[in-house]
């Protein structure tokens, strides 16, 4: 709008007018419709109230915005008068379990559009069936079903949703039970620290879709068969929850929860009697009568909730039944007859027959799964009725039905007992008789070798003269027993066979086979000497001899080992026994040498009544032992044994081995020595000259020396064994009661002497040595070795003691040494250091490498191994001084070897001749120096490296470094027992009293030493009077002002002084000092002081300065003269050059004049 003001020439005023035209006004209640979660495929209704709040009539249309919407309105057009209200009903029917959103649009004529949001979420499932509401957790009851049989119920389900759905079923109950079982098993396994095993949980119910348990996809609008399959092995009511999951994208949603219930029952029947007992007794009056059968009734009743089809089976004779198949409804029963026939065998043998009647429950041909315990189509559970039938005849039982008397000595008798028992329940009368099987046969004669012995040529004898039975007839009550004696008479070299027949009245006949033979004893040994070879001296070694019985008569034997002397022992296993005819017995002879040497002895085997058979035994006792390339601890004892071993082995020692390395023997007669006419004169061949070799090389190159060393060890072992035996004998002798004469023992001895061979008697009186001889000698049998056994204890015996000398070792340093260990025995040797020894050695810093050796070969190679011993003196347990450690080396199966490790732990030290120095009594002036000498001595066994440190002031309890003292030399090395002198120089720069100390350090010695020093210094003192000059004022360059100063010498010596500002001589001397090299920095360790003799007051500079200065002045003067001569020479050359130039100019001028004239 424009406003123009009359008379005003400005622009008109503008006014803006705004107006809003509206149509009908509608109000909604509610403004939006929310159904929330609702079940799919069901109608859910909500009401929308619309009110016309305008003053005009309102017409509007109602429509749903989306096509194919799951929401519907009951009206499409509505007209409302002013103030009127209308109810619009909106129905939601969802077909999927997702969120649905839409808009209800109200289009108002001349009033615009109003949008009402609609929302709902589908719940449940779109899978439906006729029988059950699958969305409301239905319960399916399968009622009663048999165990061990599959039952199936089928229903049809349909996908009423708009999308394809992939369904999979799961037994939630069994899955939860499996998870619980796994957790419980895991807890148990944690306690037992075991791995969790898989836990099996069997599903009773499962779902199949169209015959498959796999996931199944249903298209929209399609149907499929849902089979509920039930199977249980156990009876009882079962309820399980089955869930159906729908796979949507990557998630699975549970859409159906179904509870399936069933009652499983086993087929069960009840019998009127669980056991049927039949009994038949055959008396003497029934001998000629036939045996009749008997029968008993049996009733069967169905006590389960399902009908049964039963099949009855009997095991067979003597039982049978008159009915095989029967059908029974619940609580229905049937009766049949069980028949027993006691005469089914007709053998008159008493017996108790036990059988069963089996009731099989028919389940149909399609029973799954098949059971190994049931026939195809039958339930595994069966019904059983026990059948017991007792048949009694007069019967006997014999503990033996065949008697073999074997071969007895000719013309001897053997008796055997047979126990006869009435095992029936009635009286048994019986009698005996003989029945000939075959006639007796004669054999050709034979001896021990089956030759030369003649059989008697008697005719056939009647059986009653060969065999006899007592009693011939008898009777026994039920359960009664008696012994029947059978007798065989051994007629020389005859063999008989017969049968004894026992006839029982009213019962069966029994036969007892009889066999006997008469012959003589024959035997032989497989060998009569045993060679054990090389065997451990302290262990039993076994060899076998076999005793053969080549005849037909058994005999007894025994082994006598009473003549074996200690410490040797012989044991026989078995010690005695019986050898059956044509049999053999293996006798294990265990031989214990007891001593490391050759043993020869014998023992006797007594067979029946024959003379004892002597069995010779020989063997050599050996033991594992080693030799070390170290000197022995007891050199005299080692030399004695070595010499004795040399005489036994037959070696002659020669000189030539380096005794410092090892006290070992040298060249022998087998390695280069020859003896000529003079037996005391030794002639050396080229091979036998003295060569310095080590023990390692000598032992490896000379096997004979190894043999001597091995024999020396054996000698020591034998001496120890014999000493222990003598001690035991002495102890036994002291404890034994003294009997002067025992007539019983003397008579027994006489009998023994008369019964023994002469060779044995002579050996007892002259040949037996109580101490074992050397190698090759014999040890014969003794008296009480077998009774006492091995009484020798060598656990504490030490074979050899060696010394390992490590020398002097500085504290906190390490030293090592190597040596070789050689196996000088016959067998492989294993040895080691025990754990306790290794711990002890580790505590003192000693280490053996290696600490054990396994299976080091012996003869014939005699191999060796290198050992290293290292000692670390830095261990806290190691103190200074000599250290000796005994190291036992445990040889497996052999005696112990000791190594004595010796080492001297030394701390390097240097002794000072004095520990304090005093520079006095007069003080030392500053700028001067004074020296004091002291002596250093090394009293230890090793060299020592020493050094002096920087001097330190000790005033006021604190230390501070000072350069007023110098030690020359400040460090060095002293050998053992050596001395040296050092110079301590005091060169003060300040006027003070010094209380100082200089640290003295010895390398590898933790102890600290200090050299205490007391010294005093003074300055050369001048006093000036006055000390301040007050000059009179003067005019510059006109006059001078003068004052006098008095100089007073306060020292005790003459002092020459000068002014550094006005003294020209001082400046000249300073110039001289700058040019003369007089500083000796290496002298005392400082660089700004020259060490010169004292300058006497009033005299010139020292000769040490004037002499080099004169040389410098002479050199400078010579240099100046040389330069002057060179300058003169150059000037002369310049003058000559000028004269020559003038001459040349004159000649050129004359030539030009002549040319012009011509």
Coordinates of N, CA, C and O in Angstrom, one line a residue, residues 912 915-917 919 948-955 957-967 984 993-1001 1008-1015:
X912 N 104.8 -52.3 52.3 CA 105.6 -51.0 52.3 C 106.5 -51.0 53.4 O 106.2 -51.5 54.5
X915 N 104.5 -47.0 56.6 CA 103.2 -46.6 56.1 C 103.0 -45.1 56.4 O 101.9 -44.6 56.2
X916 N 104.1 -44.4 56.9 CA 104.0 -42.9 57.1 C 105.3 -42.3 56.8 O 106.4 -42.8 57.1
X917 N 105.2 -41.1 56.3 CA 106.4 -40.3 55.9 C 106.3 -38.9 56.5 O 105.2 -38.3 56.4
X919 N 108.1 -35.1 56.1 CA 109.1 -34.2 55.4 C 109.5 -33.2 56.4 O 108.8 -32.2 56.6
X948 N 100.3 -46.1 42.9 CA 99.9 -45.1 43.8 C 98.9 -44.2 43.2 O 99.0 -43.9 42.0
X949 N 97.9 -43.8 44.0 CA 96.9 -42.9 43.5 C 97.3 -41.4 43.8 O 98.4 -41.1 44.2
X950 N 96.3 -40.6 43.6 CA 96.5 -39.1 43.9 C 96.4 -38.8 45.3 O 95.6 -39.4 46.1
X951 N 97.3 -37.9 45.8 CA 97.4 -37.6 47.2 C 96.1 -36.8 47.6 O 95.5 -36.1 46.8
X952 N 95.7 -37.1 48.9 CA 94.5 -36.5 49.4 C 94.7 -35.9 50.7 O 95.4 -36.5 51.6
X953 N 94.2 -34.6 50.9 CA 94.4 -34.0 52.2 C 93.3 -34.5 53.2 O 92.2 -34.8 52.8
X954 N 93.7 -34.7 54.4 CA 92.7 -35.2 55.4 C 92.4 -34.2 56.5 O 92.1 -34.6 57.6
X955 N 92.6 -32.9 56.2 CA 92.3 -31.9 57.2 C 90.8 -31.8 57.4 O 89.9 -32.0 56.5
X957 N 88.6 -33.7 58.7 CA 87.8 -34.9 58.6 C 87.3 -35.1 57.2 O 86.6 -36.1 56.9
X958 N 87.6 -34.3 56.2 CA 87.2 -34.5 54.8 C 88.4 -34.7 53.9 O 89.5 -34.2 54.3
X959 N 88.2 -35.3 52.8 CA 89.3 -35.5 51.9 C 89.2 -34.6 50.7 O 88.1 -34.4 50.2
X960 N 90.4 -34.1 50.3 CA 90.4 -33.2 49.1 C 91.8 -33.5 48.4 O 92.8 -33.6 49.0
X961 N 91.7 -33.6 47.1 CA 92.9 -33.9 46.3 C 93.9 -32.7 46.3 O 93.5 -31.5 46.4
X962 N 95.1 -33.1 46.3 CA 96.2 -32.1 46.3 C 97.3 -32.5 45.3 O 97.5 -33.7 45.1
X963 N 98.0 -31.6 44.7 CA 99.1 -31.9 43.7 C 100.4 -31.5 44.3 O 101.4 -31.4 43.6
X964 N 100.5 -31.4 45.7 CA 101.8 -31.1 46.3 C 102.7 -32.3 46.5 O 103.8 -32.1 46.9
X965 N 102.2 -33.5 46.2 CA 103.0 -34.7 46.4 C 103.0 -35.5 45.1 O 102.0 -35.6 44.4
X966 N 104.2 -36.1 44.7 CA 104.3 -36.9 43.5 C 105.2 -38.2 43.9 O 106.2 -38.0 44.6
X967 N 104.7 -39.4 43.4 CA 105.4 -40.6 43.6 C 106.1 -41.0 42.3 O 105.5 -41.0 41.3
X984 N 109.1 -40.4 46.9 CA 108.0 -39.5 47.2 C 108.5 -38.1 47.3 O 109.3 -37.8 48.1
X993 N 100.4 -26.3 56.4 CA 100.8 -27.6 57.0 C 100.0 -28.7 56.3 O 98.7 -28.6 56.3
X994 N 100.6 -29.8 55.9 CA 100.0 -30.8 55.1 C 99.8 -32.1 56.0 O 100.8 -32.6 56.5
X995 N 98.6 -32.5 56.1 CA 98.3 -33.9 56.6 C 97.6 -34.6 55.5 O 96.4 -34.3 55.2
X996 N 98.3 -35.5 54.8 CA 97.7 -36.1 53.6 C 98.0 -37.6 53.6 O 98.7 -38.2 54.4
X997 N 97.3 -38.3 52.7 CA 97.5 -39.7 52.5 C 97.4 -40.0 51.0 O 96.7 -39.4 50.2
X998 N 98.3 -41.0 50.6 CA 98.3 -41.4 49.2 C 97.8 -42.9 49.1 O 98.4 -43.7 49.8
X999 N 96.7 -43.1 48.4 CA 96.2 -44.5 48.3 C 97.2 -45.4 47.5 O 97.8 -45.0 46.5
X1000 N 97.4 -46.6 48.1 CA 98.3 -47.6 47.4 C 97.4 -48.8 47.1 O 96.8 -49.4 47.9
X1001 N 97.4 -49.1 45.8 CA 96.5 -50.2 45.3 C 97.4 -51.3 44.7 O 98.3 -51.1 43.9
X1008 N 92.7 -52.1 50.8 CA 93.2 -50.8 50.4 C 94.3 -50.4 51.5 O 94.1 -50.6 52.7
X1009 N 95.4 -49.8 51.0 CA 96.4 -49.3 51.9 C 96.6 -47.8 51.6 O 96.4 -47.3 50.4
X1010 N 97.1 -47.1 52.6 CA 97.4 -45.6 52.4 C 98.8 -45.3 53.0 O 99.2 -45.9 54.1
X1011 N 99.4 -44.4 52.3 CA 100.7 -43.9 52.8 C 100.4 -42.5 53.4 O 100.1 -41.6 52.8
X1012 N 100.6 -42.5 54.8 CA 100.3 -41.2 55.5 C 101.5 -40.3 55.4 O 102.7 -40.7 55.5
X1013 N 101.3 -39.0 55.1 CA 102.3 -38.0 54.9 C 102.1 -36.8 55.8 O 100.9 -36.3 55.9
X1014 N 103.1 -36.4 56.5 CA 103.1 -35.1 57.2 C 104.2 -34.2 56.7 O 105.3 -34.6 56.6
X1015 N 103.8 -33.0 56.3 CA 104.8 -32.0 55.7 C 104.3 -30.6 56.0 O 103.2 -30.3 56.3

